[in-house]
mmCIF file with all atom_site columns, C-alpha atoms and ligand atoms in Angstrom:
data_model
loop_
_atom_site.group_PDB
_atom_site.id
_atom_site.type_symbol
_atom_site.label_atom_id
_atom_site.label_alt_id
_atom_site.label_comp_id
_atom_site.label_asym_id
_atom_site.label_entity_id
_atom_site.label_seq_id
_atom_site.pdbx_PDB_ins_code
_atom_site.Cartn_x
_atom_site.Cartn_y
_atom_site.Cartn_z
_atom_site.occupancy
_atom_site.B_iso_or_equiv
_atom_site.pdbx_formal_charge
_atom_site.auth_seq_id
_atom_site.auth_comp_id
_atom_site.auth_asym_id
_atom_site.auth_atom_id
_atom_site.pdbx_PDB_model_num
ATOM   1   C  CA  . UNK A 1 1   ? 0.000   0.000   0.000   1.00 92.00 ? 1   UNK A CA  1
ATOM   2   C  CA  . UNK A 1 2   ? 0.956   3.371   -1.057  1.00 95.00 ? 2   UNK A CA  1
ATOM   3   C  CA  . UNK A 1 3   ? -0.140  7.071   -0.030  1.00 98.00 ? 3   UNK A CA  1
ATOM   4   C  CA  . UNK A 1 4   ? 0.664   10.182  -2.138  1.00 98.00 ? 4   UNK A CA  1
ATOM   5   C  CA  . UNK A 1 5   ? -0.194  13.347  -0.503  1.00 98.00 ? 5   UNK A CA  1
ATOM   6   C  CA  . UNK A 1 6   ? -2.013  15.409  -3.595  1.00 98.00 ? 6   UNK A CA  1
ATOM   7   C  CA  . UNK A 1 7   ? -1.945  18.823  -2.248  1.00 98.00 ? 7   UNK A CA  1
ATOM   8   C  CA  . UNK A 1 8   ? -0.335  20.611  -5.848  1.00 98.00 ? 8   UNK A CA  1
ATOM   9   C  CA  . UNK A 1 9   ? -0.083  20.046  -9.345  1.00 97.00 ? 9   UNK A CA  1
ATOM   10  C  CA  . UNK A 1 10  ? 3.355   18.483  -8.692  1.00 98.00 ? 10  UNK A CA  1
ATOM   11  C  CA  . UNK A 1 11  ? 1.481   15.872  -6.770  1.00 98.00 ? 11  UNK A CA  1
ATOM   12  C  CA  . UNK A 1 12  ? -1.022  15.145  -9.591  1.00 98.00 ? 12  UNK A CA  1
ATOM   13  C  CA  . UNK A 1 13  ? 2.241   14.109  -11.483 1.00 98.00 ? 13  UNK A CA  1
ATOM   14  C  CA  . UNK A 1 14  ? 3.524   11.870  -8.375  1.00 98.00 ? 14  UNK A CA  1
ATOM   15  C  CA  . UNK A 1 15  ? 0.254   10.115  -8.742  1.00 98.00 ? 15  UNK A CA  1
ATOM   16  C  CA  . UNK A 1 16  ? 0.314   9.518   -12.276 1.00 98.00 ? 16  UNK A CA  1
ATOM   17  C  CA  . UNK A 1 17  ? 4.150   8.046   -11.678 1.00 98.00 ? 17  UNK A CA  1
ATOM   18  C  CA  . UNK A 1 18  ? 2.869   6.189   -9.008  1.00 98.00 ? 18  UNK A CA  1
ATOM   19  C  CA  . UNK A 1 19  ? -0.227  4.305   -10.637 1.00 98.00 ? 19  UNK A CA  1
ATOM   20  C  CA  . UNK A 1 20  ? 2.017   3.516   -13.759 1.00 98.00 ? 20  UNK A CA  1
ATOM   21  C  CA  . UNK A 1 21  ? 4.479   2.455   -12.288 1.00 98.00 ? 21  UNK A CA  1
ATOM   22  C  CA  . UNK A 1 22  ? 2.273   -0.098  -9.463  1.00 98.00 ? 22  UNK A CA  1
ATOM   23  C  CA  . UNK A 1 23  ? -0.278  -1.021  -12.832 1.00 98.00 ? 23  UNK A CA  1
ATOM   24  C  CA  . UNK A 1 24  ? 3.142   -2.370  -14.351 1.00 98.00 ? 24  UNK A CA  1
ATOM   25  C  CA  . UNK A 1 25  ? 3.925   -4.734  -11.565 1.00 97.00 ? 25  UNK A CA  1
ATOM   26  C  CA  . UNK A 1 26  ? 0.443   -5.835  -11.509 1.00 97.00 ? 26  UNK A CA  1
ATOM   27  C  CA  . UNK A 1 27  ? 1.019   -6.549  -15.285 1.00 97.00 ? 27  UNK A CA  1
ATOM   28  C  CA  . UNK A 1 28  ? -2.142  -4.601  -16.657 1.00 98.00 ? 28  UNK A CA  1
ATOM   29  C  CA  . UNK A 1 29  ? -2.117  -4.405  -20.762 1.00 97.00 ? 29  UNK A CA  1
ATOM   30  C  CA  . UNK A 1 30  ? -1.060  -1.089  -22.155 1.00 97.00 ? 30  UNK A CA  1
ATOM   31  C  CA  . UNK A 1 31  ? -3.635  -0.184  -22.998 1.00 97.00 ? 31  UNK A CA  1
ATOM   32  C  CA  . UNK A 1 32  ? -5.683  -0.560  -19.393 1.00 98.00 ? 32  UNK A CA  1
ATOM   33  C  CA  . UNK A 1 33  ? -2.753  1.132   -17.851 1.00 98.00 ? 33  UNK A CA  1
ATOM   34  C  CA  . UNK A 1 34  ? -3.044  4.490   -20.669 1.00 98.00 ? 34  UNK A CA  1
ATOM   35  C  CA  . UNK A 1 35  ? -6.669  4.506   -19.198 1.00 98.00 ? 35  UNK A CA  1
ATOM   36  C  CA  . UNK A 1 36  ? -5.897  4.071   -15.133 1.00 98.00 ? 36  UNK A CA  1
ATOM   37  C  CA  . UNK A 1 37  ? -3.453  6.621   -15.436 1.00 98.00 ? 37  UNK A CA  1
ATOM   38  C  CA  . UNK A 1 38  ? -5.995  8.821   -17.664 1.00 98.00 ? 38  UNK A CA  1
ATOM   39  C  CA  . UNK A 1 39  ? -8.641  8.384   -14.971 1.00 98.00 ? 39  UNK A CA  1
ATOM   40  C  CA  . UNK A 1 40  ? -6.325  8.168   -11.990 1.00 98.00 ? 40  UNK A CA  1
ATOM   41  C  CA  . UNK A 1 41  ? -4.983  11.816  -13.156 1.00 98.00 ? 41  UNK A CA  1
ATOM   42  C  CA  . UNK A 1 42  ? -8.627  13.565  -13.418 1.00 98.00 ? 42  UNK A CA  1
ATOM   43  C  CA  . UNK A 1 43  ? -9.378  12.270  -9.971  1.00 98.00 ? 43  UNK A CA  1
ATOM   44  C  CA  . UNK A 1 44  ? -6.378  13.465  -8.514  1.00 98.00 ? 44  UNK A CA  1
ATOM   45  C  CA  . UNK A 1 45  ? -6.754  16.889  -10.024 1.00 98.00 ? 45  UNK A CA  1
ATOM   46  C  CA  . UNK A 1 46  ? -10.351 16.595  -8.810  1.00 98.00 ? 46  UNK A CA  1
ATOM   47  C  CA  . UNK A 1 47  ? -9.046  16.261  -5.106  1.00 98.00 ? 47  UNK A CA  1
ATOM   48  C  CA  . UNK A 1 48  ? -6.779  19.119  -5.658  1.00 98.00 ? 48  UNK A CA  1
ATOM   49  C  CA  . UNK A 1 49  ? -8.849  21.788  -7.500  1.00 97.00 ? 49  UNK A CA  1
ATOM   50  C  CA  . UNK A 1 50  ? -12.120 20.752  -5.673  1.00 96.00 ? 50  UNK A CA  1
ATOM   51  C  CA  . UNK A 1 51  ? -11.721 19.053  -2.834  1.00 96.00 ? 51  UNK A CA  1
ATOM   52  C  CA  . UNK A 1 52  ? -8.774  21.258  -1.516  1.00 97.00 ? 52  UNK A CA  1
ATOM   53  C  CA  . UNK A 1 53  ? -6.345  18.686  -1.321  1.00 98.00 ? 53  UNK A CA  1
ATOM   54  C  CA  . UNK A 1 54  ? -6.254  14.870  -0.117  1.00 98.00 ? 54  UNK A CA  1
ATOM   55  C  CA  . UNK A 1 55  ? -4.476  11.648  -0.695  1.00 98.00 ? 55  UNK A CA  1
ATOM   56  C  CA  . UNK A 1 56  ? -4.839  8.570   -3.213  1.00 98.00 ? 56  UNK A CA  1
ATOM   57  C  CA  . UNK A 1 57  ? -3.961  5.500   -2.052  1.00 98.00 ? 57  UNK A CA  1
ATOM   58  C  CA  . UNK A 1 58  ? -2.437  2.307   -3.725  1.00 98.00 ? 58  UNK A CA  1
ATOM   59  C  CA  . UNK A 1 59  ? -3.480  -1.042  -3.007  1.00 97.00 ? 59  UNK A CA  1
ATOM   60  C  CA  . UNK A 1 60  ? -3.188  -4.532  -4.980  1.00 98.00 ? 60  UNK A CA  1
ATOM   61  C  CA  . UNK A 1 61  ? -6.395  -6.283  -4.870  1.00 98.00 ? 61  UNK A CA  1
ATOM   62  C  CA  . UNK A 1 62  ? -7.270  -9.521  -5.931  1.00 97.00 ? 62  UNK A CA  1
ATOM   63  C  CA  . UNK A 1 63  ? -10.890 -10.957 -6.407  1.00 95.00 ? 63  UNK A CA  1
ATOM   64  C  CA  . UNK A 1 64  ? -11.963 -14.732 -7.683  1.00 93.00 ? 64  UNK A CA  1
ATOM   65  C  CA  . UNK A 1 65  ? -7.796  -15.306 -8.137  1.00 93.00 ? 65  UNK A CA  1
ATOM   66  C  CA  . UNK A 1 66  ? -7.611  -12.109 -10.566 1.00 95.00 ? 66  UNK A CA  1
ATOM   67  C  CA  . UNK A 1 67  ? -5.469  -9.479  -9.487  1.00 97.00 ? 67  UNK A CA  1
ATOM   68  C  CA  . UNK A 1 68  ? -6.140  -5.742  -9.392  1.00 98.00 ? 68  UNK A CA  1
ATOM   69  C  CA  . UNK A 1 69  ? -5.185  -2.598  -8.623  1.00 98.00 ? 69  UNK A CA  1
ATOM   70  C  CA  . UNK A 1 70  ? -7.223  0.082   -5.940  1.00 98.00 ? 70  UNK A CA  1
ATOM   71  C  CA  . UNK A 1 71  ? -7.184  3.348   -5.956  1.00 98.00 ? 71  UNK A CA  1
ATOM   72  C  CA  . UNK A 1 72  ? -8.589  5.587   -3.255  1.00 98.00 ? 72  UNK A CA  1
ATOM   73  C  CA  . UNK A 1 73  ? -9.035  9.166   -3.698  1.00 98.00 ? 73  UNK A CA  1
ATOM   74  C  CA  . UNK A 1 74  ? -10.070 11.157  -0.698  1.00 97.00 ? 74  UNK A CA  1
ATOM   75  C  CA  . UNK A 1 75  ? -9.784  14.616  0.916   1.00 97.00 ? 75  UNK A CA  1
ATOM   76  C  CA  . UNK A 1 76  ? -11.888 16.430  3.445   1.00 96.00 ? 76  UNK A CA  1
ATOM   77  C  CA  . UNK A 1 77  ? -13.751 19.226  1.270   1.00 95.00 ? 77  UNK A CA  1
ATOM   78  C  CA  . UNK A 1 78  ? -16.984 20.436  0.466   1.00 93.00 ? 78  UNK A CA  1
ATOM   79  C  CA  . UNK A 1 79  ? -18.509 16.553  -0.812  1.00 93.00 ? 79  UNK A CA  1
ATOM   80  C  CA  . UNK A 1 80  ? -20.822 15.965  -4.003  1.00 92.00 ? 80  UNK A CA  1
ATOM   81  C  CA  . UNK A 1 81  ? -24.075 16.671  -3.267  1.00 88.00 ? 81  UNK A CA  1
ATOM   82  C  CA  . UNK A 1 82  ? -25.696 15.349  -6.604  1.00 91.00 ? 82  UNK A CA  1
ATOM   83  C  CA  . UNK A 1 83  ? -23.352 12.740  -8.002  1.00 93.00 ? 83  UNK A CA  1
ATOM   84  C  CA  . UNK A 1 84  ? -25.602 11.891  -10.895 1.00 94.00 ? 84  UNK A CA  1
ATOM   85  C  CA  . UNK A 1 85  ? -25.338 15.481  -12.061 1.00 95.00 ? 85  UNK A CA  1
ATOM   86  C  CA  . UNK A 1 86  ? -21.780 15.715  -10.956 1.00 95.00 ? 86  UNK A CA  1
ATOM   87  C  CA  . UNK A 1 87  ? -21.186 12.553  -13.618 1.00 96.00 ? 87  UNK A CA  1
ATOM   88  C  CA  . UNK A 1 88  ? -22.667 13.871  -16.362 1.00 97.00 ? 88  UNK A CA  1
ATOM   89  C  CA  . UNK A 1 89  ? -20.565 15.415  -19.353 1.00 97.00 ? 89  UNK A CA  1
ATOM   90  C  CA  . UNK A 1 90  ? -20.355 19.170  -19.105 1.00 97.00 ? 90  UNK A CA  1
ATOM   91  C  CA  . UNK A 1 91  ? -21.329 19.188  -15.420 1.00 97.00 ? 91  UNK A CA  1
ATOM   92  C  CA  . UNK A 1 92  ? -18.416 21.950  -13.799 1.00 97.00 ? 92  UNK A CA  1
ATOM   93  C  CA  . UNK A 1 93  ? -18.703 24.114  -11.149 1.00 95.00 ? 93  UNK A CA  1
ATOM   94  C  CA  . UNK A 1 94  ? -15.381 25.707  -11.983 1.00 94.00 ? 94  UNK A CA  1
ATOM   95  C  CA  . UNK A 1 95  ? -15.758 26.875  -15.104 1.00 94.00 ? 95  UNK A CA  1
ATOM   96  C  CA  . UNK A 1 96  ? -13.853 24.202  -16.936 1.00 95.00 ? 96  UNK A CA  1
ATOM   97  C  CA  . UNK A 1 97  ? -15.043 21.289  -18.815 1.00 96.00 ? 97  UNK A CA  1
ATOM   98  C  CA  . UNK A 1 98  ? -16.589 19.039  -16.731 1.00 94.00 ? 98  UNK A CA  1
ATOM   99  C  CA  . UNK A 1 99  ? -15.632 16.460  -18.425 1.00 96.00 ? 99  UNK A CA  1
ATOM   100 C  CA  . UNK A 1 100 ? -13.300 14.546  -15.676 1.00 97.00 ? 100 UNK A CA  1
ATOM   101 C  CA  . UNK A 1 101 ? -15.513 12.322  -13.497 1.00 97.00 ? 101 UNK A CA  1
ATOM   102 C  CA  . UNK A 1 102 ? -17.575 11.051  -16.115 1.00 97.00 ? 102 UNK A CA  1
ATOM   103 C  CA  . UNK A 1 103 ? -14.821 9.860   -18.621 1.00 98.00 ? 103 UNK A CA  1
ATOM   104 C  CA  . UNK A 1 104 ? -13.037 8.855   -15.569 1.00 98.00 ? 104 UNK A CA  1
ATOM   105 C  CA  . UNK A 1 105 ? -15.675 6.415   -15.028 1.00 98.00 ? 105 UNK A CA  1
ATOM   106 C  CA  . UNK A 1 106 ? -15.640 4.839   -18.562 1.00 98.00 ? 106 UNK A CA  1
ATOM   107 C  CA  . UNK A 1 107 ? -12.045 4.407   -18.539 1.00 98.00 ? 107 UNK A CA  1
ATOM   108 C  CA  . UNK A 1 108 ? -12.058 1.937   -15.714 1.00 98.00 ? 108 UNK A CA  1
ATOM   109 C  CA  . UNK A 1 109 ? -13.484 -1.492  -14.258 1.00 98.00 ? 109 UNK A CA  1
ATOM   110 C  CA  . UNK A 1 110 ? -14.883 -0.341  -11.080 1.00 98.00 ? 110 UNK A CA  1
ATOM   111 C  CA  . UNK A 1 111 ? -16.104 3.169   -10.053 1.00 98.00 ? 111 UNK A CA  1
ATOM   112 C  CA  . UNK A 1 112 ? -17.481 3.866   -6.765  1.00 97.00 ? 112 UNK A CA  1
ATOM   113 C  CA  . UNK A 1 113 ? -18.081 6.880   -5.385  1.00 94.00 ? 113 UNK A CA  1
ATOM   114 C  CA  . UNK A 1 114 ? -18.242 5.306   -1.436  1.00 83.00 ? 114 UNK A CA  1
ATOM   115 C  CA  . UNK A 1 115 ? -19.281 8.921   0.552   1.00 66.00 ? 115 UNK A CA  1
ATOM   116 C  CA  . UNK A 1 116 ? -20.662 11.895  -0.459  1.00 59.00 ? 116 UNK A CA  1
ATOM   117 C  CA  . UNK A 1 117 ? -21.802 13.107  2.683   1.00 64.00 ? 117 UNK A CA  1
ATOM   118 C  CA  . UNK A 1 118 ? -21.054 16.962  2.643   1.00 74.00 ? 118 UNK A CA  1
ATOM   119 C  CA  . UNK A 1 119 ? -17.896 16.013  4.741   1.00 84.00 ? 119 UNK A CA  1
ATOM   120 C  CA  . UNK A 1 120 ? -15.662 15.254  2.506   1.00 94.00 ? 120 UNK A CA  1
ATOM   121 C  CA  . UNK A 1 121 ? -15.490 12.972  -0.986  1.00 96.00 ? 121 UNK A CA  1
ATOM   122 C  CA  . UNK A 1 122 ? -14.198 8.909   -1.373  1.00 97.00 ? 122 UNK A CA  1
ATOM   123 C  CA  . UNK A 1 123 ? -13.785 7.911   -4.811  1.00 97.00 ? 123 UNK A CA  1
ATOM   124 C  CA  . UNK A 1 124 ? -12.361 4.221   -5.469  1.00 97.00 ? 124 UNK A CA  1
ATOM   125 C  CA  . UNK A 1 125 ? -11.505 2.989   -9.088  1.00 98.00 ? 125 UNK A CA  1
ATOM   126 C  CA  . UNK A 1 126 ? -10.071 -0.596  -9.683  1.00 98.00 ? 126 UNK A CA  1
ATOM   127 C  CA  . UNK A 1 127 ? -8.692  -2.264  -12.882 1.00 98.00 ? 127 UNK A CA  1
ATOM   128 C  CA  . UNK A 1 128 ? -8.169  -5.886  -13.258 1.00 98.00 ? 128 UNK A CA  1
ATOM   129 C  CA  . UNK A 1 129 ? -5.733  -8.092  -14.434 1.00 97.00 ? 129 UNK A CA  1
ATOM   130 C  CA  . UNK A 1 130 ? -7.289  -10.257 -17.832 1.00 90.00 ? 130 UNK A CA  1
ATOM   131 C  CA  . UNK A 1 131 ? -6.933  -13.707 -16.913 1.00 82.00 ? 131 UNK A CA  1
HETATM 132 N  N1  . ATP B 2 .   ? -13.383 15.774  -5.039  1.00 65.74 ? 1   ATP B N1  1
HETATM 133 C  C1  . ATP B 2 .   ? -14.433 16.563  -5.284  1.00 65.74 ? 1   ATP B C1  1
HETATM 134 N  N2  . ATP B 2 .   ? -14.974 17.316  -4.281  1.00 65.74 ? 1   ATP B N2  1
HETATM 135 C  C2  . ATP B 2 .   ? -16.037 18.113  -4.512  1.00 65.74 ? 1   ATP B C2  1
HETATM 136 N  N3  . ATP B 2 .   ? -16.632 18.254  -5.721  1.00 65.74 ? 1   ATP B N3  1
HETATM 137 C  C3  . ATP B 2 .   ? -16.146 17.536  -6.741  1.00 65.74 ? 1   ATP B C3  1
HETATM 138 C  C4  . ATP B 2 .   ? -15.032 16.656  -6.589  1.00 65.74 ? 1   ATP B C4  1
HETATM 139 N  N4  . ATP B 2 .   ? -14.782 16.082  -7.781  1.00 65.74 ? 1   ATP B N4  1
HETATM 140 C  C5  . ATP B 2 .   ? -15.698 16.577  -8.638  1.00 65.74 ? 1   ATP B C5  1
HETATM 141 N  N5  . ATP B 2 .   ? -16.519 17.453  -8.027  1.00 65.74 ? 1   ATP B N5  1
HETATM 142 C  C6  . ATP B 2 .   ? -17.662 18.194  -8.610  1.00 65.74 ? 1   ATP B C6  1
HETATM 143 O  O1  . ATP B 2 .   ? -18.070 17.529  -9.796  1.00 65.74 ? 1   ATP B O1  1
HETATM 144 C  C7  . ATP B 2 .   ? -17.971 18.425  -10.897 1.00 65.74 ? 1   ATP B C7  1
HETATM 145 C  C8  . ATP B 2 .   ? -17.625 17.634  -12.154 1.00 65.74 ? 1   ATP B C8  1
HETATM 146 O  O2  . ATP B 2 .   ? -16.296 17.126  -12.055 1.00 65.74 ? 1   ATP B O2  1
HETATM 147 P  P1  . ATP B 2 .   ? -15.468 16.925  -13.389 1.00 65.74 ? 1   ATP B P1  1
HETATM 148 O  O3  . ATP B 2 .   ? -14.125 16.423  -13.036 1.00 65.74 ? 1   ATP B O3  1
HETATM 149 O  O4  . ATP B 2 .   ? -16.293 16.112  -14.322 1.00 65.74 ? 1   ATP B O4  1
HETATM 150 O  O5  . ATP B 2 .   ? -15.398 18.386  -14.004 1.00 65.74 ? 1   ATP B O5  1
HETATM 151 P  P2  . ATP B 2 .   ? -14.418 19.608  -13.658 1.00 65.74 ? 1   ATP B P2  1
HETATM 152 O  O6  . ATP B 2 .   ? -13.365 19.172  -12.691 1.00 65.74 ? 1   ATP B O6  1
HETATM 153 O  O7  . ATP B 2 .   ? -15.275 20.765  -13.234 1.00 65.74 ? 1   ATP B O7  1
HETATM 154 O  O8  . ATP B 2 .   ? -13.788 19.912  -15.075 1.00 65.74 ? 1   ATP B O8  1
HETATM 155 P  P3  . ATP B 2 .   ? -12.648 19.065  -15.841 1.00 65.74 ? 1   ATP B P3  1
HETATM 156 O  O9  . ATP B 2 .   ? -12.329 17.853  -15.013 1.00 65.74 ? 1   ATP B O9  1
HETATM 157 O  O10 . ATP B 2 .   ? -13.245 18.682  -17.161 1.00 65.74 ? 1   ATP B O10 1
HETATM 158 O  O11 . ATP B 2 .   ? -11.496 19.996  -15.952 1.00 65.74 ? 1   ATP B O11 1
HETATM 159 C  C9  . ATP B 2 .   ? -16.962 19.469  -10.489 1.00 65.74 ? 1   ATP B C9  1
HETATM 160 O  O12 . ATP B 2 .   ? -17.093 20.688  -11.189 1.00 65.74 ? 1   ATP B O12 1
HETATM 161 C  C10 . ATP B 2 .   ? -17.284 19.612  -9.003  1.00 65.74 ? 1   ATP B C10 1
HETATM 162 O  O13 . ATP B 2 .   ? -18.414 20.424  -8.800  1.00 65.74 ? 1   ATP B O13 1
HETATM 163 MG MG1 . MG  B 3 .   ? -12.240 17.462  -13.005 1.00 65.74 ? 2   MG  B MG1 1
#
């Protein structure tokens, strides 16, 4: 297990360096590890520009004898209040393209989006190992 601190754009980069380099040595295809990173990136600049700063966590997972690998975004800020609308294409409420969580979801396995309770947001993405 692995925790990067995101708290600046520098950090969004750590992340991406980090989820490469873990989806590697899980031996994800190429082209599941282009979209991980793709995804894992939007999240993390999701945590920083929204969310005010966080973590993501790194964890190898394994499910029916497949391996995996977790990642768990978090940070402490104002929460998504309507994650349906917060999904959809266009959706921003910074004036950008609103185009993150939503393709961030189609690039991976697993999306969960595990709190949304005004204190704070927990986003967890997985992508598996083809057998
Ligand atoms: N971690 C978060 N904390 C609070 N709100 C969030 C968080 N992540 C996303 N949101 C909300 O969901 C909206 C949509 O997110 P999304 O990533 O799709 O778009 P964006 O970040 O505004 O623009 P883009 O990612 O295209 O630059 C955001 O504008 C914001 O209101
Ligand atoms: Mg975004």
């Amino acid at each position: 297990m692995v925790v990067v601190e995101i708290r600046s754009s520098e950090h969004v980069g750590t992340a991406r360096k980090q989820v490469q380099a873990r989806a590697m040595a899980v031996g994800l295809s190429t082209l599941e590890i282009t979209k991980f990173v793709t995804a894992a990136s939007e999240l993390a600049r999701n945590v920083l520009i929204h969310g005010g700063g966080g973590t993501m966590t790194v964890h190898d997972v394994q499910r029916d004898g497949k391996a995996g690998l977790q990642l768990d975004f978090e940070d402490q800020g104002p929460g998504i209040a309507d994650v349906t609308l917060a999904l959809r294409d266009g959706y921003t409420t910074a004036n950008s393209l609103g185009l993150g969580l939503g393709g961030a979801k189609r690039l991976v396995h697993d999306f969960e989006i595990v709190s949304h309770d005004g204190s704070g947001t927990h986003i967890r993405i997985t992508q598996w190992k083809r057998r």
